[in-house]
Coordinates of N, CA and C in Angstrom, one line a residue:
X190 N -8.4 -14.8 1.5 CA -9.6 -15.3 0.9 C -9.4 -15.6 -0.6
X191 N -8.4 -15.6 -1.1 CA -7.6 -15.8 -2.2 C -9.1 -17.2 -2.7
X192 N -9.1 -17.2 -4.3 CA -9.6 -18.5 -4.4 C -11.1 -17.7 -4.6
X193 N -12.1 -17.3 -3.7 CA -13.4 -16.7 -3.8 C -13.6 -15.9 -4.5
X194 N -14.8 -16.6 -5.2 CA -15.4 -15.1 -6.0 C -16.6 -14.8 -5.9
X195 N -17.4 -14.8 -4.6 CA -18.5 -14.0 -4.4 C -18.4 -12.6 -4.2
X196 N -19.5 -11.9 -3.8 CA -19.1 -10.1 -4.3 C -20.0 -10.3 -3.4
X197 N -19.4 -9.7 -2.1 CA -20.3 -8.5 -1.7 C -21.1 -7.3 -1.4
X198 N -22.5 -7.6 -1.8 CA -23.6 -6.3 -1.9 C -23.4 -5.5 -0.8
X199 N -23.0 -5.7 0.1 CA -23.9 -4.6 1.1 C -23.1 -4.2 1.6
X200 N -22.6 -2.5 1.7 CA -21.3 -1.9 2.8 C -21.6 -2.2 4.1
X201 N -23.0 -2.7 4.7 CA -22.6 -2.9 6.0 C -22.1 -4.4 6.1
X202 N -22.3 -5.1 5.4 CA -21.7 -6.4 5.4 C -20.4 -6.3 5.3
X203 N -19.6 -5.4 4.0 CA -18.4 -5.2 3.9 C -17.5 -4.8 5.2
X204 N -18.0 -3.8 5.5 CA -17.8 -3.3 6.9 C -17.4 -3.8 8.0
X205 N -18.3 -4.9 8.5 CA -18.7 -6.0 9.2 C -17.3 -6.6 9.2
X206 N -17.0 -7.5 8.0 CA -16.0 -8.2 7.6 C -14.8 -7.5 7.8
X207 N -14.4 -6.2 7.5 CA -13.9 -5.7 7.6 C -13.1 -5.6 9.3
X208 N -14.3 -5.5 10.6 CA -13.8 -5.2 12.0 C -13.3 -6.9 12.1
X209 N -13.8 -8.0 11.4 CA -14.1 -9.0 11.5 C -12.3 -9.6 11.3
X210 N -11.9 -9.2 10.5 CA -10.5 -9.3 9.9 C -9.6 -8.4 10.8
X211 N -10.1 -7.5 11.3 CA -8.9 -6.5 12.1 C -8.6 -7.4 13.3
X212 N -9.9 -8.2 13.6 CA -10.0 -8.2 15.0 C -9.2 -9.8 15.2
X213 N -9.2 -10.4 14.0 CA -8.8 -12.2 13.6 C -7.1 -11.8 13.3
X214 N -6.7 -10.5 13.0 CA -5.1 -10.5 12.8 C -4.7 -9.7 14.1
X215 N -5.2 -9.7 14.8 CA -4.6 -8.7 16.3 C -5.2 -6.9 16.2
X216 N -6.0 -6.7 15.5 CA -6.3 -5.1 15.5 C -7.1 -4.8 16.4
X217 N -8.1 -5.4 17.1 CA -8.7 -5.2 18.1 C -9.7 -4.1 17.8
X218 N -10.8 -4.0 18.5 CA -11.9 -3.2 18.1 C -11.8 -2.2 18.2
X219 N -11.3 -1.7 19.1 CA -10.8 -0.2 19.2 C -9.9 0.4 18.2
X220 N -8.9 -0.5 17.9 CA -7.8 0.3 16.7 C -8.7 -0.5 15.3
X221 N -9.8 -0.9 15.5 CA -10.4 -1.1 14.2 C -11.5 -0.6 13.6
X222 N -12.1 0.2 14.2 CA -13.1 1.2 14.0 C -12.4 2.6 15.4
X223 N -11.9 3.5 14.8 CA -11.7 4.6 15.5 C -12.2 5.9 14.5
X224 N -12.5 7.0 15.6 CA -13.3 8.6 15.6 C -11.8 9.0 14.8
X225 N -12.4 9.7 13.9 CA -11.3 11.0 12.9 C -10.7 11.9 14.5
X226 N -9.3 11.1 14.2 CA -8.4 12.4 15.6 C -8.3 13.7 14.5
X227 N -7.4 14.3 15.5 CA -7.3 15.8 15.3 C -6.6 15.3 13.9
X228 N -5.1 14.6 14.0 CA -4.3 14.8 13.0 C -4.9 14.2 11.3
X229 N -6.3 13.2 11.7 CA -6.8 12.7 10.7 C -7.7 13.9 10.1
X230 N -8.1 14.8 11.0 CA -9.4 15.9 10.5 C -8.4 17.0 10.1
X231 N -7.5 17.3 10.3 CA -6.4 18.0 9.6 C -6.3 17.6 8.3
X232 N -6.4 16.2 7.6 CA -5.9 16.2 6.9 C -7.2 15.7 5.6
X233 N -8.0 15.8 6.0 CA -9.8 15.5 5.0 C -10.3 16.7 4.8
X234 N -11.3 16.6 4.2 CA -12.2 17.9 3.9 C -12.9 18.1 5.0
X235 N -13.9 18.8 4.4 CA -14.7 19.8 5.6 C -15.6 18.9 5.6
X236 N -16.1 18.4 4.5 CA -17.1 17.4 4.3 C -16.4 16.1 5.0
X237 N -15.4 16.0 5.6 CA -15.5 14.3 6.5 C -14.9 14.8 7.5
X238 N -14.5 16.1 7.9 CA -13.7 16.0 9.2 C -14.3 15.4 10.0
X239 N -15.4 15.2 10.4 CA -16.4 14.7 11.7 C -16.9 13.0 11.4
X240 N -16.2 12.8 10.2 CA -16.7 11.4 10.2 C -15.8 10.7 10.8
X241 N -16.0 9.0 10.5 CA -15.2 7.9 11.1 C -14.4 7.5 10.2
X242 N -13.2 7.0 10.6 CA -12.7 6.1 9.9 C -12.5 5.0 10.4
X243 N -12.0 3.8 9.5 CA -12.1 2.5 9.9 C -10.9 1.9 9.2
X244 N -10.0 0.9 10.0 CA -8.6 1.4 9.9 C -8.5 -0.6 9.4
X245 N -8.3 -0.7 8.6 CA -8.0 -2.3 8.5 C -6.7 -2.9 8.6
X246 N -6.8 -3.5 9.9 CA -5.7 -3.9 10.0 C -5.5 -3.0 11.6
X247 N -4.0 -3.2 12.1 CA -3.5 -2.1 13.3 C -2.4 -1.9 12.5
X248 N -2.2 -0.2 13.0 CA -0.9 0.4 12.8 C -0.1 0.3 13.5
X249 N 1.2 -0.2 13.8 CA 1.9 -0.7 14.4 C 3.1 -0.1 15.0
X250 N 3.6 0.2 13.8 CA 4.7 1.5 13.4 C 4.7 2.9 13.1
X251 N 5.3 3.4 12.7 CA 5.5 5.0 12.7 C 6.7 5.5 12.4
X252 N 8.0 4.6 12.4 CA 8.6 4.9 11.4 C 9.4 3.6 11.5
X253 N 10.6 3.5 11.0 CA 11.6 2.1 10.3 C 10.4 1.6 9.1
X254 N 9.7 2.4 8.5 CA 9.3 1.6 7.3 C 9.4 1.4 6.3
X255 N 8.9 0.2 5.4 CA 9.9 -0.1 4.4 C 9.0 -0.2 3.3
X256 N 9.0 0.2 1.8 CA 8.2 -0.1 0.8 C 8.9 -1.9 0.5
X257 N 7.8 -2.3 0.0 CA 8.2 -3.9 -0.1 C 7.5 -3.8 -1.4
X258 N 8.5 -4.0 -2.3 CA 8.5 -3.8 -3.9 C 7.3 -2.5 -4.3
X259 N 6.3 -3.1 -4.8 CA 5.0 -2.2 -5.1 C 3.8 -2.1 -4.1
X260 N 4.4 -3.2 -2.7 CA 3.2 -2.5 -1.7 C 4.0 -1.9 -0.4
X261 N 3.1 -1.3 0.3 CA 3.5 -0.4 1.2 C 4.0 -1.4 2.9
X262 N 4.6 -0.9 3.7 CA 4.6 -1.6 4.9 C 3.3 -2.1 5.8
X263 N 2.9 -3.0 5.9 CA 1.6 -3.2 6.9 C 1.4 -2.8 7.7
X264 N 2.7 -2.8 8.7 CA 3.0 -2.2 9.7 C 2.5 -0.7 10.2
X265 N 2.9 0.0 9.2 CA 3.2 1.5 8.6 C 1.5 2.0 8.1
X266 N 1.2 1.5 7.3 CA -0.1 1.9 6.3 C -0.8 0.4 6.3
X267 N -1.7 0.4 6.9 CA -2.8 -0.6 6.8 C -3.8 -0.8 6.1
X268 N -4.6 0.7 5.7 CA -5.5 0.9 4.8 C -6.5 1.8 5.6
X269 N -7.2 2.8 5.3 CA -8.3 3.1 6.3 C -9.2 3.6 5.2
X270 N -10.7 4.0 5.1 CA -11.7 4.2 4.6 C -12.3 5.2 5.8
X271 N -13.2 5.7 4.7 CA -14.1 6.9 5.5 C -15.2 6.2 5.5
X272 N -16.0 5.7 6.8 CA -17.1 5.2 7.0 C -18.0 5.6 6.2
X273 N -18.5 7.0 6.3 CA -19.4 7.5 5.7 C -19.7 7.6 4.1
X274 N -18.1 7.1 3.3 CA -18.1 6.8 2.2 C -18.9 6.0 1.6
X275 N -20.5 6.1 0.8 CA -21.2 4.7 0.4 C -21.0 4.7 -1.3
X276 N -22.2 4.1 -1.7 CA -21.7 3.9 -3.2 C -22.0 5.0 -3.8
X277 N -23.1 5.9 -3.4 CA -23.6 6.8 -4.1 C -22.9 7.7 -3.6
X278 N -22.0 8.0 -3.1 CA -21.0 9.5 -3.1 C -19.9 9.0 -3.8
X279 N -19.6 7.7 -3.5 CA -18.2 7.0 -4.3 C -18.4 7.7 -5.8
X280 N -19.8 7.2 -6.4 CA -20.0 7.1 -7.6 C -20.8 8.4 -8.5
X281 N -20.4 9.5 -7.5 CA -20.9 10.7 -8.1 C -19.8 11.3 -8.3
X282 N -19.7 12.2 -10.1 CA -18.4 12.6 -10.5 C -18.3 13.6 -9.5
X283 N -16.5 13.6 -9.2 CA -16.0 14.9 -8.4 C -15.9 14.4 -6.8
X284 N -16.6 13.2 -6.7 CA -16.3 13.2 -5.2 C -15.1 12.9 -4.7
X285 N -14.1 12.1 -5.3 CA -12.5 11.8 -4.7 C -12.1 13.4 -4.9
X286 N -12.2 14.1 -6.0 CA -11.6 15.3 -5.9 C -12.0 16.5 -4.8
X287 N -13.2 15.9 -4.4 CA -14.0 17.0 -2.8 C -13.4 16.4 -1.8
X288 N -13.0 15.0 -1.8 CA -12.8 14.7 0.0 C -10.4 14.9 -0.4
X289 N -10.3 14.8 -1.4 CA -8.7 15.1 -1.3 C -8.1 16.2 -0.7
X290 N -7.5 16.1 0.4 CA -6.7 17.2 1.1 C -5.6 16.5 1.4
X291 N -4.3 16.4 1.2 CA -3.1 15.9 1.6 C -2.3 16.3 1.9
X292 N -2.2 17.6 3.4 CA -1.1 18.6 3.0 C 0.5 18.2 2.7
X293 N 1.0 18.7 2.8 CA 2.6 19.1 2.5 C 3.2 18.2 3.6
X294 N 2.6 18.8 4.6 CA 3.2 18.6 5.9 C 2.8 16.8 5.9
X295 N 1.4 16.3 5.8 CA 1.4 14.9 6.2 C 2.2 14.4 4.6
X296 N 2.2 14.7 3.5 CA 3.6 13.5 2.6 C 4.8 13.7 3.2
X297 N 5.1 14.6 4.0 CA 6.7 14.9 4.7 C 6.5 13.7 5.9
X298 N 5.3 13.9 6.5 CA 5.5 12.1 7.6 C 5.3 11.2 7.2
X299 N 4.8 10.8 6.1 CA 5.0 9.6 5.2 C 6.1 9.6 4.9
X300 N 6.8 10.1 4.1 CA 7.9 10.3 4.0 C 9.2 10.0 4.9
X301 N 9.1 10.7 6.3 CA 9.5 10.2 7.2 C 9.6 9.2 7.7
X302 N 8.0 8.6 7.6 CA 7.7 7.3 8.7 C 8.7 6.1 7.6
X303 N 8.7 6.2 6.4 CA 9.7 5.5 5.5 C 10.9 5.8 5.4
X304 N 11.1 6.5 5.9 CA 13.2 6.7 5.9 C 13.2 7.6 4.7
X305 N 12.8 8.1 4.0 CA 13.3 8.6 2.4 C 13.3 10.5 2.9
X306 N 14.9 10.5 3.3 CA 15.0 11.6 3.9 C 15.0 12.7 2.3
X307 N 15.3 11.7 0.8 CA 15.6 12.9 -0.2 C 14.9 12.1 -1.1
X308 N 14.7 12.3 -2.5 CA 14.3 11.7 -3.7 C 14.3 12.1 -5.3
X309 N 14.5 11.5 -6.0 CA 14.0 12.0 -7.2 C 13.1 12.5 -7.5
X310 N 12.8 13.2 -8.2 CA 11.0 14.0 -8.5 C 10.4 13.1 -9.5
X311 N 9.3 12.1 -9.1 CA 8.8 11.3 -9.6 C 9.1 10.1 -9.8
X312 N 10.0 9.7 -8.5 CA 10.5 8.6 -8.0 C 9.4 7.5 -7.3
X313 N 9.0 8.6 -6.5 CA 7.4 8.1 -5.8 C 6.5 8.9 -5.4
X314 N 5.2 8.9 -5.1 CA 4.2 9.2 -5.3 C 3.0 8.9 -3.8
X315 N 3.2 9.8 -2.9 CA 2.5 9.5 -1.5 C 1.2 9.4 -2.3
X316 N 0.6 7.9 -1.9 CA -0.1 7.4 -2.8 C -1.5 7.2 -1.5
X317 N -2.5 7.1 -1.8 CA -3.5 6.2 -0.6 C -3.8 4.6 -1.0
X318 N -3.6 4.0 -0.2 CA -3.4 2.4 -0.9 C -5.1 2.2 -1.0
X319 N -5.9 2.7 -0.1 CA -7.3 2.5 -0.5 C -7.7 3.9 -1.1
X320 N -8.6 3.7 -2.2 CA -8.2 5.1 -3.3 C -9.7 5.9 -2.9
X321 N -9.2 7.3 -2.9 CA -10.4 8.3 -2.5 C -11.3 7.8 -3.3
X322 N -11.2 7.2 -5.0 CA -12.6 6.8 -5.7 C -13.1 5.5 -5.3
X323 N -12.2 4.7 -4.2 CA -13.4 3.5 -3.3 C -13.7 3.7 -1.7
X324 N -13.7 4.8 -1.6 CA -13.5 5.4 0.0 C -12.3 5.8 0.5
X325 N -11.5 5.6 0.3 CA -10.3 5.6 1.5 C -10.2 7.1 1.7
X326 N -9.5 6.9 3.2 CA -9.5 8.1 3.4 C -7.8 8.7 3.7
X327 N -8.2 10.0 4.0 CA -6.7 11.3 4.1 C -5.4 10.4 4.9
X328 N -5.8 10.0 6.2 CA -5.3 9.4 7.2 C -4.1 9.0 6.6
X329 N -2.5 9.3 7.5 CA -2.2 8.2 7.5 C -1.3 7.1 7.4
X330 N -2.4 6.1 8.2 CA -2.5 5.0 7.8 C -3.0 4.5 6.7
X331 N -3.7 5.5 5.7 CA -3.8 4.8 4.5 C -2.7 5.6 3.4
X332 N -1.5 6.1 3.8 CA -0.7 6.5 3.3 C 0.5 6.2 2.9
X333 N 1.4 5.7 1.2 CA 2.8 5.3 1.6 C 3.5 6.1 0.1
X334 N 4.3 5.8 0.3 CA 5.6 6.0 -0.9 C 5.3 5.2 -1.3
X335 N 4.5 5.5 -2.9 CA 4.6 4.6 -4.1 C 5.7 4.7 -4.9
X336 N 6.5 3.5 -5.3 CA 7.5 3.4 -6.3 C 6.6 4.1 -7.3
X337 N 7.4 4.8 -8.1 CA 7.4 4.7 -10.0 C 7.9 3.4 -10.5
X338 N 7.4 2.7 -11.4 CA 6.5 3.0 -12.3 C 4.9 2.7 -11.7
X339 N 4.8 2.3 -10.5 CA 3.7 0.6 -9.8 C 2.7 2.0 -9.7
X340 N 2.5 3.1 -9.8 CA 1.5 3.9 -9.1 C 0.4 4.0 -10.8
X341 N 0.9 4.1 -11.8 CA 0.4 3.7 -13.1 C -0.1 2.6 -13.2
X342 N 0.2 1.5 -12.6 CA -0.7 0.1 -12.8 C -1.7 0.3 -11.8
X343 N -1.4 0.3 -10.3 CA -2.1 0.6 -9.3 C -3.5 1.7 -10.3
X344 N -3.7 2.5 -10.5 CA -4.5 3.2 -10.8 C -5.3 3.0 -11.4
X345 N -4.9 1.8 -12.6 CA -5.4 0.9 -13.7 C -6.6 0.6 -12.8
X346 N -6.0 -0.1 -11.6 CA -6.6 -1.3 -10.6 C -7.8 -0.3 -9.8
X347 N -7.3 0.7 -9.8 CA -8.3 1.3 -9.0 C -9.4 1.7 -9.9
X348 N -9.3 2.1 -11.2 CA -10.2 2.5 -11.8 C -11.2 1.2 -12.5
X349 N -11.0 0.4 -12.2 CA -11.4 -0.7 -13.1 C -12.1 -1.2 -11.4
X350 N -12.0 -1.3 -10.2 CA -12.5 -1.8 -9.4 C -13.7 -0.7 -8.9
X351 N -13.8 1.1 -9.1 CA -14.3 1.9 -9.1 C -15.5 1.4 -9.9
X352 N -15.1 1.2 -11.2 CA -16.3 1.1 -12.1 C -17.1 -0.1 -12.0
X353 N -16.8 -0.8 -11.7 CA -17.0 -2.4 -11.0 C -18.3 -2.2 -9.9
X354 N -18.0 -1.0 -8.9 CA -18.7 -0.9 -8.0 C -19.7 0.0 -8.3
X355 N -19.2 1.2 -9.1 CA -20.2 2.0 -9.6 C -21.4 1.1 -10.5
X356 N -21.2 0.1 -11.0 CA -22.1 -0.6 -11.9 C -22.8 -1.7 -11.2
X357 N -22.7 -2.3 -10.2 CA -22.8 -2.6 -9.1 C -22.6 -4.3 -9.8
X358 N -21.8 -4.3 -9.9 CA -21.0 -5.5 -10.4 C -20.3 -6.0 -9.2
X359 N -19.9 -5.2 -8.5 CA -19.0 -5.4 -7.1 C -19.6 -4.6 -6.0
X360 N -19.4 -5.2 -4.3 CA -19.5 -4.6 -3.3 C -18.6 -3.7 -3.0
X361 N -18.9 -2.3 -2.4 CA -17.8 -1.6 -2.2 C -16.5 -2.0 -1.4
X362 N -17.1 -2.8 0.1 CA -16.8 -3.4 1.1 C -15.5 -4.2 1.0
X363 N -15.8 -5.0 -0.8 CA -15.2 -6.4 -0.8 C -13.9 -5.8 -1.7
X364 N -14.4 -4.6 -2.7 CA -13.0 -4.0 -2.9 C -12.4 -3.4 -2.1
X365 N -12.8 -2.5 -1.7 CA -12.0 -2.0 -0.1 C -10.8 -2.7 0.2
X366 N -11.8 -4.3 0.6 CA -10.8 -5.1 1.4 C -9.7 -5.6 0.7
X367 N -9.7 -6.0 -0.6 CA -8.6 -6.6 -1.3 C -8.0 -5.8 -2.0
X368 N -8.3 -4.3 -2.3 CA -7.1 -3.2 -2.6 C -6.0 -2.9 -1.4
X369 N -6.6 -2.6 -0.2 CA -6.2 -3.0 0.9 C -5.2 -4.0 1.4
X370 N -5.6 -5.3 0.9 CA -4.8 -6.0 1.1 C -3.9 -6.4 0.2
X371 N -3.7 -6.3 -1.1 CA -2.6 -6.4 -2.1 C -3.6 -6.3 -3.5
X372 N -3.2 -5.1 -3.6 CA -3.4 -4.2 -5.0 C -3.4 -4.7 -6.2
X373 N -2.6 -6.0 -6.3 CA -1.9 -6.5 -7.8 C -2.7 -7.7 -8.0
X374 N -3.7 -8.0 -6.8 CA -4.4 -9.5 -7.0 C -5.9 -9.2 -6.6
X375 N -6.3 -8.3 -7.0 CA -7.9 -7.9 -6.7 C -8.6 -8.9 -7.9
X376 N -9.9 -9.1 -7.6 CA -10.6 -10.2 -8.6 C -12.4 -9.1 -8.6
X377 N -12.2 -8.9 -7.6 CA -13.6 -7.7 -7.9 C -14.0 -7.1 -9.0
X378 N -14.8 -7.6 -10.1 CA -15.2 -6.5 -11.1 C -14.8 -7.7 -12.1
X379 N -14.1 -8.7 -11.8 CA -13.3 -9.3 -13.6 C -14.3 -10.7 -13.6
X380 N -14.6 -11.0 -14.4 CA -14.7 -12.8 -14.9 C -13.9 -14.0 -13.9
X381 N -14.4 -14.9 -13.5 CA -13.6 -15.4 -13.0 C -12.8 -16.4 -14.0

């Protein structure tokens, strides 16, 4: 959708668009709205273990994955959000820091599912490509090996699209969708 700059208001619309796009690139409804499994409620707070997530895109893979420059495998990490995430929890201070749980164990299968059997310490950065401060969630599929230095811009982008929505300059839905889909070309929140 490159090119558009309407914003949209409403997470159920976002939402919407959201099954709408899983289901137009092969995700199918089932792998595009799925119930938090065991290994996804392992890995959220207490406060979402019982919610949904919604997975953009299909996960395909599981391991042979590959970082492709500063975004993650499609294949591999698609993007997923916590349903229950709206604007008013997004936009209350402390809430990415209440729903973050990442254990040890899931950056070791990220890790894995990318081949990166060793690394530098601060090489990269099991990053969420959709950011706990626009929903995203533990899962994952919303998980990859961020290069250094791209996790410093990336953040830029997230904070600047956060505030966008907090001010209601932007729909949550529509940033979702285009952090999601490539991090370095969001238009949500700017001037056109």
């Amino acid at each position: 959708m490159r090119g558009r700059s309407f914003v949209v208001t409403s997470v159920a619309a976002g939402l919407l668009g959201l099954l709408l796009a899983a289901a137009v690139s092969g995700g199918g409804g089932a792998e595009a709205s799925v119930r938090a499994t065991a290994g996804v409620s392992a890995a959220t707070s207490a406060s979402a273990r019982s919610a949904s997530v919604a997975v953009f895109g299909r996960r395909t893979k599981t391991s042979g994955c590959h970082v492709r420059g500063l975004l993650p495998d499609r294949g591999c990490t698609p993007g997923a959000i916590l349903t229950q995430a709206t604007v008013g929890r997004i936009c209350t201070p402390g809430y990415a820091h209440s729903v973050r749980n990442v254990p040890e164990s899931l950056k070791h299968a990220v890790y894995d599912e990318y081949g990166i059997a060793s690394h530098v310490p601060g090489s990269y950065e099991v990053d969420h490509l959709v950011p706990l401060e626009l929903g995203g969630s533990n899962s994952i599929s919303n998980l990859w090996p961020e290069v250094s230095p791209g996790f410093r811009a990336k953040d830029r982008v997230e904070n600047r699209l956060h505030d966008a929505v907090c001010a209601g300059l932007a729909g949550l839905g529509e940033g979702q969708r285009q952090i999601a889909h490539d991090w370095r070309r969001t238009y949500v929140g700017t001037s056109p």
